[in-house]
Amino acid sequence: MRYPQISSRHFLASIVAFFCATLCIQGQPVHGENTSATRMTTLVSGVENNQRSQQSVALFNSPTGVALDSVGNIIVADAGHHRICRVSPKGVMTVLAGGMCGSEDGTGSKAQFFSPLDVAVDSKNNIIVLDGNRIRRISPFGVVTTVAGSERGCTDGFGTIARFNFPVSLAVDKQENIIVADAGNNRIRSITHDGEVTTLSEIHTNNEPSKPLALARLVSLTVDREGHIIVVDRSSCVIRRIIRNNGSQARIDSIAYRCVAEAQLRLLTNIAVDNAGNLIAIEQGGERIRKISPTGIITTIASNTNHTSQAFFSASDLALDAQGNIIITDSRTGTLRKIILP
């Protein structure tokens, strides 16, 4: 379980400090390279080092998950303040729900969250929130309900009968199912709109029948335009693609990428996929944003030490806007930023 005031994404990333040796796409090693200049702007400032005060409630405190709705509003899980916020395209921040630590459903400020970790938005602009071992939904009218989960465990079923164990990431697929990386159970779970939870796949570090299966360590997931689930597995330092047959049964189709010593690509912690199929990822420690092309070319988009005008210290999550620009939350400084690509 996550603890209040601490970014679990950053915790997951910080406990891993190794490099992997090769990158394989269809068996071929690929080398990395650096990018040309990008521009970074600060959208909303925040509270550094979790220093909460009366004056800080109008700012972010350890923001974690980020997503965008259909009209370009940025949705942020403000974990340190136990709330979900919206930032309009003009930069106006509004608290949608929460503000107190707990698990009560309700409308607006009457609802409670426990350091929400991740957010996603469905086609009707409902906001899906990963909140401890619960999956919550916020309607466009600010009504918060619990879709699935309650106490820690590993059980499929409807609503609060279902159990999760330290889920770390979620996304919404084209069928409006909520896809969850259930890290403590090493499973990818699916939740229908009505709250039925099923297990799509149990992730292992290899898929070779001749080798014993070892449990993986899930960090993040996303869903690409074809509906494939892309999963970061930190134990093997790989990214896996999961194919679902008829939207239900799942199989691991291939290992998409491995870490590359030549490109100094470290463990990836959070990922998104752009319209061209490029993987946009935060590296371990949150100090570098990388792009991996469909052909395996690795480039640095932004980092604490390169050409960007404003350094970020601990990127927690990222999302892509309609123009392909990258929105990042910085949990350490409490800042929401946009990386504008050339």
Short mmCIF file of N, CA, C and O in Angstrom, two decimals, residues 145-268:
data_model
loop_
_atom_site.label_atom_id
_atom_site.label_comp_id
_atom_site.label_asym_id
_atom_site.label_seq_id
_atom_site.Cartn_x
_atom_site.Cartn_y
_atom_site.Cartn_z
N THR A 145 -17.71 7.84 -7.02
CA THR A 145 -18.18 6.51 -6.63
C THR A 145 -17.01 5.54 -6.70
O THR A 145 -16.05 5.74 -7.46
N THR A 146 -17.09 4.48 -5.92
CA THR A 146 -16.09 3.42 -5.97
C THR A 146 -16.52 2.38 -6.98
O THR A 146 -17.59 1.78 -6.85
N VAL A 147 -15.70 2.17 -8.01
CA VAL A 147 -16.02 1.22 -9.06
C VAL A 147 -15.70 -0.20 -8.62
O VAL A 147 -16.48 -1.13 -8.81
N ALA A 148 -14.53 -0.39 -8.00
CA ALA A 148 -14.09 -1.73 -7.61
C ALA A 148 -13.00 -1.62 -6.56
O ALA A 148 -12.28 -0.62 -6.48
N GLY A 149 -12.87 -2.69 -5.78
CA GLY A 149 -11.79 -2.78 -4.80
C GLY A 149 -12.18 -2.26 -3.43
O GLY A 149 -13.14 -1.51 -3.28
N SER A 150 -11.44 -2.71 -2.45
CA SER A 150 -11.62 -2.23 -1.07
C SER A 150 -10.35 -2.57 -0.30
O SER A 150 -9.37 -1.83 -0.38
N GLU A 151 -10.33 -3.69 0.39
CA GLU A 151 -9.14 -4.10 1.11
C GLU A 151 -8.16 -4.81 0.19
O GLU A 151 -8.50 -5.19 -0.93
N ARG A 152 -6.95 -4.98 0.69
CA ARG A 152 -5.91 -5.63 -0.11
C ARG A 152 -6.20 -7.11 -0.28
O ARG A 152 -6.65 -7.79 0.64
N GLY A 153 -5.91 -7.62 -1.47
CA GLY A 153 -6.10 -9.05 -1.74
C GLY A 153 -5.93 -9.33 -3.21
O GLY A 153 -5.37 -8.52 -3.97
N CYS A 154 -6.43 -10.49 -3.65
CA CYS A 154 -6.35 -10.86 -5.06
C CYS A 154 -7.59 -11.67 -5.41
O CYS A 154 -7.59 -12.90 -5.40
N THR A 155 -8.67 -10.94 -5.73
CA THR A 155 -9.95 -11.59 -5.99
C THR A 155 -10.63 -10.90 -7.16
O THR A 155 -10.73 -9.67 -7.18
N ASP A 156 -11.08 -11.67 -8.14
CA ASP A 156 -11.95 -11.14 -9.18
C ASP A 156 -13.38 -11.08 -8.66
O ASP A 156 -13.73 -11.75 -7.67
N GLY A 157 -14.21 -10.30 -9.34
CA GLY A 157 -15.60 -10.19 -8.90
C GLY A 157 -16.14 -8.80 -9.17
O GLY A 157 -15.49 -7.97 -9.81
N PHE A 158 -17.33 -8.53 -8.65
CA PHE A 158 -17.98 -7.25 -8.87
C PHE A 158 -17.70 -6.27 -7.73
O PHE A 158 -17.70 -6.65 -6.55
N GLY A 159 -17.48 -5.03 -8.11
CA GLY A 159 -17.42 -3.94 -7.15
C GLY A 159 -16.42 -4.16 -6.03
O GLY A 159 -15.27 -4.55 -6.24
N THR A 160 -16.88 -3.92 -4.82
CA THR A 160 -16.00 -4.00 -3.65
C THR A 160 -15.66 -5.42 -3.24
O THR A 160 -14.83 -5.64 -2.36
N ILE A 161 -16.29 -6.41 -3.89
CA ILE A 161 -15.90 -7.80 -3.65
C ILE A 161 -14.51 -8.06 -4.21
O ILE A 161 -13.73 -8.86 -3.67
N ALA A 162 -14.19 -7.39 -5.31
CA ALA A 162 -12.88 -7.56 -5.94
C ALA A 162 -11.79 -7.01 -5.04
O ALA A 162 -12.01 -6.10 -4.23
N ARG A 163 -10.60 -7.56 -5.17
CA ARG A 163 -9.46 -7.13 -4.36
C ARG A 163 -8.25 -6.88 -5.26
O ARG A 163 -7.99 -7.61 -6.20
N PHE A 164 -7.52 -5.82 -4.90
CA PHE A 164 -6.26 -5.48 -5.55
C PHE A 164 -5.16 -5.44 -4.49
O PHE A 164 -5.44 -5.29 -3.30
N ASN A 165 -3.93 -5.53 -4.95
CA ASN A 165 -2.79 -5.48 -4.04
C ASN A 165 -1.74 -4.52 -4.62
O ASN A 165 -0.94 -4.90 -5.46
N PHE A 166 -1.79 -3.27 -4.17
CA PHE A 166 -0.85 -2.25 -4.60
C PHE A 166 -0.88 -2.03 -6.11
O PHE A 166 0.13 -2.13 -6.80
N PRO A 167 -2.04 -1.68 -6.67
CA PRO A 167 -2.06 -1.29 -8.09
C PRO A 167 -1.30 0.00 -8.28
O PRO A 167 -1.33 0.90 -7.43
N VAL A 168 -0.58 0.11 -9.40
CA VAL A 168 0.31 1.25 -9.61
C VAL A 168 -0.03 2.10 -10.82
O VAL A 168 0.49 3.21 -10.95
N SER A 169 -0.88 1.60 -11.73
CA SER A 169 -1.15 2.35 -12.95
C SER A 169 -2.46 1.87 -13.55
O SER A 169 -2.86 0.72 -13.35
N LEU A 170 -3.12 2.78 -14.29
CA LEU A 170 -4.34 2.39 -14.97
C LEU A 170 -4.50 3.16 -16.27
O LEU A 170 -3.87 4.20 -16.50
N ALA A 171 -5.36 2.64 -17.14
CA ALA A 171 -5.69 3.28 -18.41
C ALA A 171 -7.09 2.82 -18.80
O ALA A 171 -7.64 1.87 -18.21
N VAL A 172 -7.68 3.49 -19.78
CA VAL A 172 -9.00 3.12 -20.30
C VAL A 172 -8.84 2.71 -21.75
O VAL A 172 -8.23 3.42 -22.55
N ASP A 173 -9.39 1.54 -22.12
CA ASP A 173 -9.26 1.07 -23.49
C ASP A 173 -10.42 1.54 -24.36
O ASP A 173 -11.31 2.28 -23.90
N LYS A 174 -10.45 1.12 -25.62
CA LYS A 174 -11.46 1.60 -26.56
C LYS A 174 -12.85 1.06 -26.24
O LYS A 174 -13.85 1.64 -26.67
N GLN A 175 -12.93 -0.01 -25.49
CA GLN A 175 -14.22 -0.57 -25.08
C GLN A 175 -14.68 -0.01 -23.73
O GLN A 175 -15.64 -0.50 -23.14
N GLU A 176 -13.97 1.00 -23.24
CA GLU A 176 -14.29 1.66 -21.96
C GLU A 176 -13.98 0.78 -20.76
O GLU A 176 -14.45 1.04 -19.65
N ASN A 177 -13.23 -0.29 -20.95
CA ASN A 177 -12.75 -1.06 -19.81
C ASN A 177 -11.59 -0.33 -19.16
O ASN A 177 -10.79 0.31 -19.82
N ILE A 178 -11.53 -0.43 -17.84
CA ILE A 178 -10.41 0.12 -17.09
C ILE A 178 -9.36 -0.97 -16.96
O ILE A 178 -9.65 -2.07 -16.47
N ILE A 179 -8.14 -0.70 -17.41
CA ILE A 179 -7.05 -1.67 -17.35
C ILE A 179 -6.12 -1.25 -16.22
O ILE A 179 -5.68 -0.10 -16.16
N VAL A 180 -5.82 -2.19 -15.32
CA VAL A 180 -5.07 -1.88 -14.10
C VAL A 180 -3.83 -2.75 -14.01
O VAL A 180 -3.90 -3.97 -14.20
N ALA A 181 -2.70 -2.12 -13.72
CA ALA A 181 -1.48 -2.86 -13.39
C ALA A 181 -1.50 -3.13 -11.89
O ALA A 181 -1.24 -2.24 -11.08
N ASP A 182 -1.83 -4.36 -11.52
CA ASP A 182 -1.94 -4.77 -10.13
C ASP A 182 -0.59 -5.32 -9.68
O ASP A 182 -0.33 -6.52 -9.76
N ALA A 183 0.28 -4.42 -9.24
CA ALA A 183 1.69 -4.78 -9.03
C ALA A 183 1.89 -5.84 -7.97
O ALA A 183 2.68 -6.75 -8.14
N GLY A 184 1.18 -5.73 -6.86
CA GLY A 184 1.37 -6.68 -5.77
C GLY A 184 0.96 -8.09 -6.14
O GLY A 184 1.48 -9.06 -5.57
N ASN A 185 0.06 -8.22 -7.11
CA ASN A 185 -0.37 -9.53 -7.58
C ASN A 185 0.26 -9.91 -8.92
O ASN A 185 -0.02 -11.00 -9.44
N ASN A 186 1.09 -9.02 -9.50
CA ASN A 186 1.73 -9.27 -10.79
C ASN A 186 0.73 -9.64 -11.87
O ASN A 186 0.97 -10.52 -12.70
N ARG A 187 -0.39 -8.94 -11.85
CA ARG A 187 -1.46 -9.22 -12.80
C ARG A 187 -1.93 -7.94 -13.50
O ARG A 187 -1.87 -6.86 -12.93
N ILE A 188 -2.41 -8.13 -14.72
CA ILE A 188 -3.12 -7.08 -15.42
C ILE A 188 -4.61 -7.40 -15.26
O ILE A 188 -5.07 -8.47 -15.64
N ARG A 189 -5.34 -6.44 -14.70
CA ARG A 189 -6.76 -6.64 -14.41
C ARG A 189 -7.60 -5.74 -15.31
O ARG A 189 -7.15 -4.67 -15.75
N SER A 190 -8.81 -6.17 -15.59
CA SER A 190 -9.74 -5.39 -16.41
C SER A 190 -11.02 -5.18 -15.64
O SER A 190 -11.52 -6.10 -14.96
N ILE A 191 -11.57 -3.97 -15.72
CA ILE A 191 -12.81 -3.63 -15.01
C ILE A 191 -13.80 -3.09 -16.03
O ILE A 191 -13.51 -2.13 -16.75
N THR A 192 -14.97 -3.69 -16.10
CA THR A 192 -16.01 -3.19 -17.00
C THR A 192 -16.63 -1.94 -16.39
O THR A 192 -16.40 -1.59 -15.22
N HIS A 193 -17.46 -1.26 -17.19
CA HIS A 193 -18.12 -0.05 -16.70
C HIS A 193 -18.99 -0.34 -15.48
O HIS A 193 -19.15 0.51 -14.60
N ASP A 194 -19.53 -1.55 -15.43
CA ASP A 194 -20.40 -1.94 -14.32
C ASP A 194 -19.62 -2.44 -13.11
O ASP A 194 -20.22 -2.80 -12.09
N GLY A 195 -18.30 -2.51 -13.20
CA GLY A 195 -17.50 -2.87 -12.04
C GLY A 195 -17.11 -4.32 -11.92
O GLY A 195 -16.66 -4.75 -10.85
N GLU A 196 -17.24 -5.09 -13.01
CA GLU A 196 -16.80 -6.49 -12.95
C GLU A 196 -15.30 -6.56 -13.20
O GLU A 196 -14.81 -6.12 -14.24
N VAL A 197 -14.57 -7.15 -12.26
CA VAL A 197 -13.12 -7.24 -12.34
C VAL A 197 -12.72 -8.64 -12.77
O VAL A 197 -13.17 -9.63 -12.18
N THR A 198 -11.90 -8.73 -13.81
CA THR A 198 -11.35 -10.01 -14.24
C THR A 198 -9.84 -9.86 -14.41
O THR A 198 -9.33 -8.75 -14.59
N THR A 199 -9.15 -10.99 -14.37
CA THR A 199 -7.71 -10.99 -14.59
C THR A 199 -7.43 -11.29 -16.06
O THR A 199 -7.83 -12.34 -16.57
N LEU A 200 -6.75 -10.37 -16.74
CA LEU A 200 -6.40 -10.57 -18.14
C LEU A 200 -5.15 -11.42 -18.29
O LEU A 200 -5.07 -12.29 -19.15
N SER A 201 -4.14 -11.14 -17.45
CA SER A 201 -2.87 -11.83 -17.62
C SER A 201 -2.07 -11.75 -16.34
O SER A 201 -2.15 -10.75 -15.62
N GLU A 202 -1.31 -12.79 -16.08
CA GLU A 202 -0.32 -12.76 -15.01
C GLU A 202 1.03 -12.61 -15.68
O GLU A 202 1.41 -13.39 -16.55
N ILE A 203 1.77 -11.59 -15.28
CA ILE A 203 3.02 -11.25 -15.96
C ILE A 203 4.18 -11.94 -15.27
O ILE A 203 4.33 -11.90 -14.05
N HIS A 204 5.03 -12.59 -16.08
CA HIS A 204 6.24 -13.24 -15.60
C HIS A 204 7.43 -12.64 -16.34
O HIS A 204 7.29 -11.96 -17.35
N THR A 205 8.61 -12.93 -15.84
CA THR A 205 9.80 -12.32 -16.44
C THR A 205 10.25 -13.01 -17.71
O THR A 205 11.11 -12.50 -18.40
N ASN A 206 9.70 -14.16 -18.03
CA ASN A 206 10.02 -14.78 -19.31
C ASN A 206 8.83 -15.61 -19.75
O ASN A 206 7.94 -15.92 -18.98
N ASN A 207 8.80 -15.94 -21.02
CA ASN A 207 7.70 -16.73 -21.58
C ASN A 207 8.20 -18.01 -22.24
O ASN A 207 7.55 -18.57 -23.10
N GLU A 208 9.38 -18.46 -21.83
CA GLU A 208 9.95 -19.65 -22.43
C GLU A 208 9.57 -20.87 -21.58
O GLU A 208 9.90 -20.94 -20.40
N PRO A 209 8.89 -21.85 -22.16
CA PRO A 209 8.44 -23.02 -21.39
C PRO A 209 9.56 -23.76 -20.70
O PRO A 209 9.35 -24.40 -19.66
N SER A 210 10.77 -23.71 -21.25
CA SER A 210 11.88 -24.47 -20.68
C SER A 210 12.45 -23.82 -19.42
O SER A 210 13.24 -24.43 -18.71
N LYS A 211 12.06 -22.57 -19.17
CA LYS A 211 12.61 -21.87 -18.01
C LYS A 211 11.53 -21.68 -16.96
O LYS A 211 10.37 -21.46 -17.28
N PRO A 212 11.91 -21.76 -15.68
CA PRO A 212 10.92 -21.53 -14.63
C PRO A 212 10.44 -20.09 -14.67
O PRO A 212 11.20 -19.16 -14.91
N LEU A 213 9.14 -19.91 -14.43
CA LEU A 213 8.57 -18.57 -14.46
C LEU A 213 8.87 -17.84 -13.16
O LEU A 213 8.69 -18.37 -12.08
N ALA A 214 9.32 -16.62 -13.29
CA ALA A 214 9.55 -15.77 -12.13
C ALA A 214 8.60 -14.59 -12.20
O ALA A 214 8.30 -14.08 -13.28
N LEU A 215 8.09 -14.18 -11.07
CA LEU A 215 7.13 -13.08 -11.06
C LEU A 215 7.80 -11.78 -11.47
O LEU A 215 8.93 -11.50 -11.12
N ALA A 216 7.05 -10.98 -12.21
CA ALA A 216 7.55 -9.69 -12.66
C ALA A 216 7.27 -8.63 -11.61
O ALA A 216 6.66 -8.89 -10.57
N ARG A 217 7.71 -7.40 -11.90
CA ARG A 217 7.43 -6.25 -11.05
C ARG A 217 6.88 -5.16 -11.95
O ARG A 217 7.61 -4.48 -12.64
N LEU A 218 5.57 -4.98 -11.93
CA LEU A 218 4.92 -4.03 -12.80
C LEU A 218 5.12 -2.61 -12.27
O LEU A 218 5.05 -2.36 -11.08
N VAL A 219 5.35 -1.68 -13.20
CA VAL A 219 5.56 -0.29 -12.84
C VAL A 219 4.50 0.60 -13.45
O VAL A 219 3.96 1.49 -12.80
N SER A 220 4.19 0.38 -14.72
CA SER A 220 3.28 1.28 -15.42
C SER A 220 2.68 0.57 -16.61
O SER A 220 3.22 -0.44 -17.08
N LEU A 221 1.54 1.09 -17.10
CA LEU A 221 0.97 0.58 -18.34
C LEU A 221 0.27 1.70 -19.09
O LEU A 221 -0.04 2.75 -18.55
N THR A 222 0.03 1.45 -20.37
CA THR A 222 -0.78 2.32 -21.21
C THR A 222 -1.43 1.45 -22.26
O THR A 222 -1.10 0.27 -22.41
N VAL A 223 -2.37 2.03 -23.01
CA VAL A 223 -3.04 1.32 -24.10
C VAL A 223 -2.78 2.09 -25.38
O VAL A 223 -2.99 3.30 -25.44
N ASP A 224 -2.30 1.40 -26.43
CA ASP A 224 -2.00 2.09 -27.68
C ASP A 224 -3.25 2.20 -28.56
O ASP A 224 -4.35 1.76 -28.18
N ARG A 225 -3.09 2.77 -29.74
CA ARG A 225 -4.23 3.04 -30.62
C ARG A 225 -4.88 1.76 -31.12
O ARG A 225 -6.07 1.74 -31.45
N GLU A 226 -4.13 0.68 -31.19
CA GLU A 226 -4.68 -0.61 -31.62
C GLU A 226 -5.35 -1.37 -30.49
O GLU A 226 -5.89 -2.45 -30.70
N GLY A 227 -5.28 -0.83 -29.29
CA GLY A 227 -5.87 -1.50 -28.14
C GLY A 227 -4.94 -2.45 -27.42
O GLY A 227 -5.35 -3.11 -26.46
N HIS A 228 -3.67 -2.53 -27.85
CA HIS A 228 -2.70 -3.36 -27.16
C HIS A 228 -2.32 -2.70 -25.84
O HIS A 228 -2.22 -1.48 -25.74
N ILE A 229 -2.08 -3.51 -24.85
CA ILE A 229 -1.65 -3.02 -23.53
C ILE A 229 -0.13 -3.06 -23.48
O ILE A 229 0.48 -4.11 -23.72
N ILE A 230 0.48 -1.93 -23.20
CA ILE A 230 1.93 -1.83 -23.11
C ILE A 230 2.29 -1.74 -21.63
O ILE A 230 1.79 -0.86 -20.92
N VAL A 231 3.14 -2.66 -21.17
CA VAL A 231 3.42 -2.80 -19.74
C VAL A 231 4.92 -2.68 -19.50
O VAL A 231 5.73 -3.31 -20.20
N VAL A 232 5.30 -1.90 -18.50
CA VAL A 232 6.69 -1.82 -18.06
C VAL A 232 6.90 -2.82 -16.94
O VAL A 232 6.20 -2.79 -15.93
N ASP A 233 7.88 -3.69 -17.12
CA ASP A 233 8.23 -4.72 -16.14
C ASP A 233 9.65 -4.42 -15.66
O ASP A 233 10.62 -4.62 -16.38
N ARG A 234 9.78 -3.93 -14.43
CA ARG A 234 11.09 -3.48 -13.96
C ARG A 234 12.01 -4.63 -13.58
O ARG A 234 13.23 -4.46 -13.59
N SER A 235 11.49 -5.80 -13.26
CA SER A 235 12.37 -6.89 -12.84
C SER A 235 13.23 -7.38 -14.00
O SER A 235 14.38 -7.77 -13.80
N SER A 236 12.68 -7.38 -15.22
CA SER A 236 13.44 -7.80 -16.39
C SER A 236 13.88 -6.61 -17.22
O SER A 236 14.55 -6.78 -18.23
N CYS A 237 13.50 -5.40 -16.80
CA CYS A 237 13.84 -4.19 -17.55
C CYS A 237 13.34 -4.31 -18.99
O CYS A 237 14.07 -4.05 -19.95
N VAL A 238 12.09 -4.74 -19.16
CA VAL A 238 11.51 -4.89 -20.49
C VAL A 238 10.16 -4.19 -20.54
O VAL A 238 9.55 -3.87 -19.52
N ILE A 239 9.72 -3.96 -21.77
CA ILE A 239 8.38 -3.46 -22.02
C ILE A 239 7.66 -4.52 -22.83
O ILE A 239 8.15 -4.97 -23.87
N ARG A 240 6.51 -4.94 -22.35
CA ARG A 240 5.78 -6.03 -22.98
C ARG A 240 4.51 -5.50 -23.64
O ARG A 240 3.91 -4.54 -23.16
N ARG A 241 4.11 -6.14 -24.71
CA ARG A 241 2.85 -5.83 -25.38
C ARG A 241 1.90 -7.00 -25.18
O ARG A 241 2.24 -8.14 -25.47
N ILE A 242 0.72 -6.70 -24.70
CA ILE A 242 -0.27 -7.74 -24.44
C ILE A 242 -1.40 -7.61 -25.45
O ILE A 242 -2.01 -6.54 -25.59
N ILE A 243 -1.67 -8.68 -26.16
CA ILE A 243 -2.74 -8.73 -27.15
C ILE A 243 -3.94 -9.43 -26.54
O ILE A 243 -3.81 -10.49 -25.93
N ARG A 244 -5.10 -8.82 -26.70
CA ARG A 244 -6.33 -9.45 -26.21
C ARG A 244 -7.15 -9.97 -27.37
O ARG A 244 -7.39 -9.26 -28.34
N ASN A 245 -7.59 -11.21 -27.26
CA ASN A 245 -8.46 -11.81 -28.27
C ASN A 245 -9.90 -11.48 -27.94
O ASN A 245 -10.42 -11.86 -26.89
N ASN A 246 -10.57 -10.77 -28.88
CA ASN A 246 -11.96 -10.36 -28.67
C ASN A 246 -12.14 -9.53 -27.41
O ASN A 246 -13.19 -9.55 -26.78
N GLY A 247 -11.08 -8.81 -27.04
CA GLY A 247 -11.19 -7.90 -25.91
C GLY A 247 -11.16 -8.54 -24.55
O GLY A 247 -11.29 -7.88 -23.55
N SER A 248 -10.96 -9.87 -24.48
CA SER A 248 -11.01 -10.51 -23.17
C SER A 248 -9.74 -11.29 -22.89
O SER A 248 -8.84 -10.81 -22.22
N GLN A 249 -9.62 -12.51 -23.42
CA GLN A 249 -8.44 -13.32 -23.14
C GLN A 249 -7.19 -12.63 -23.65
O GLN A 249 -7.18 -12.05 -24.73
N ALA A 250 -6.13 -12.72 -22.87
CA ALA A 250 -4.91 -11.97 -23.21
C ALA A 250 -3.74 -12.93 -23.38
O ALA A 250 -3.67 -13.98 -22.77
N ARG A 251 -2.81 -12.52 -24.22
CA ARG A 251 -1.55 -13.24 -24.36
C ARG A 251 -0.44 -12.22 -24.57
O ARG A 251 -0.66 -11.13 -25.10
N ILE A 252 0.75 -12.55 -24.13
CA ILE A 252 1.90 -11.68 -24.35
C ILE A 252 2.42 -11.96 -25.75
O ILE A 252 2.88 -13.06 -26.05
N ASP A 253 2.32 -10.96 -26.60
CA ASP A 253 2.66 -11.14 -28.01
C ASP A 253 4.16 -11.10 -28.24
O ASP A 253 4.69 -11.88 -29.01
N SER A 254 4.85 -10.17 -27.58
CA SER A 254 6.28 -10.06 -27.79
C SER A 254 6.88 -9.16 -26.73
O SER A 254 6.18 -8.43 -26.05
N ILE A 255 8.19 -9.24 -26.61
CA ILE A 255 8.92 -8.26 -25.81
C ILE A 255 9.28 -7.11 -26.74
O ILE A 255 9.97 -7.30 -27.74
N ALA A 256 8.80 -5.94 -26.43
CA ALA A 256 8.97 -4.82 -27.35
C ALA A 256 10.36 -4.19 -27.25
O ALA A 256 10.99 -3.92 -28.26
N TYR A 257 10.84 -3.94 -26.03
CA TYR A 257 12.11 -3.25 -25.87
C TYR A 257 12.84 -3.79 -24.65
O TYR A 257 12.24 -4.23 -23.70
N ARG A 258 14.15 -3.69 -24.71
CA ARG A 258 14.97 -3.90 -23.52
C ARG A 258 15.82 -2.66 -23.32
O ARG A 258 15.99 -1.84 -24.21
N CYS A 259 16.35 -2.52 -22.10
CA CYS A 259 17.18 -1.36 -21.83
C CYS A 259 18.50 -1.45 -22.59
O CYS A 259 19.02 -2.53 -22.83
N VAL A 260 19.04 -0.30 -22.95
CA VAL A 260 20.21 -0.25 -23.81
C VAL A 260 21.36 0.43 -23.12
O VAL A 260 21.28 1.59 -22.75
N ALA A 261 22.44 -0.31 -22.95
CA ALA A 261 23.61 0.28 -22.32
C ALA A 261 24.21 1.37 -23.20
O ALA A 261 24.64 2.41 -22.73
N GLU A 262 24.21 1.14 -24.53
CA GLU A 262 24.80 2.11 -25.44
C GLU A 262 24.09 3.45 -25.39
O GLU A 262 24.70 4.50 -25.55
N ALA A 263 22.78 3.43 -25.21
CA ALA A 263 22.00 4.67 -25.15
C ALA A 263 21.82 5.14 -23.72
O ALA A 263 21.16 6.14 -23.49
N GLN A 264 22.40 4.41 -22.76
CA GLN A 264 22.28 4.74 -21.35
C GLN A 264 20.81 4.86 -20.95
O GLN A 264 20.41 5.76 -20.21
N LEU A 265 20.01 3.94 -21.44
CA LEU A 265 18.59 3.91 -21.11
C LEU A 265 18.40 3.11 -19.84
O LEU A 265 18.63 1.91 -19.80
N ARG A 266 17.98 3.78 -18.80
CA ARG A 266 17.76 3.11 -17.52
C ARG A 266 16.32 2.61 -17.44
O ARG A 266 15.55 2.71 -18.38
N LEU A 267 15.98 2.09 -16.29
CA LEU A 267 14.64 1.59 -16.08
C LEU A 267 13.60 2.66 -16.34
O LEU A 267 13.74 3.80 -15.90
N LEU A 268 12.56 2.31 -17.09
CA LEU A 268 11.47 3.23 -17.36
C LEU A 268 10.40 3.09 -16.28
O LEU A 268 10.11 1.99 -15.83
#
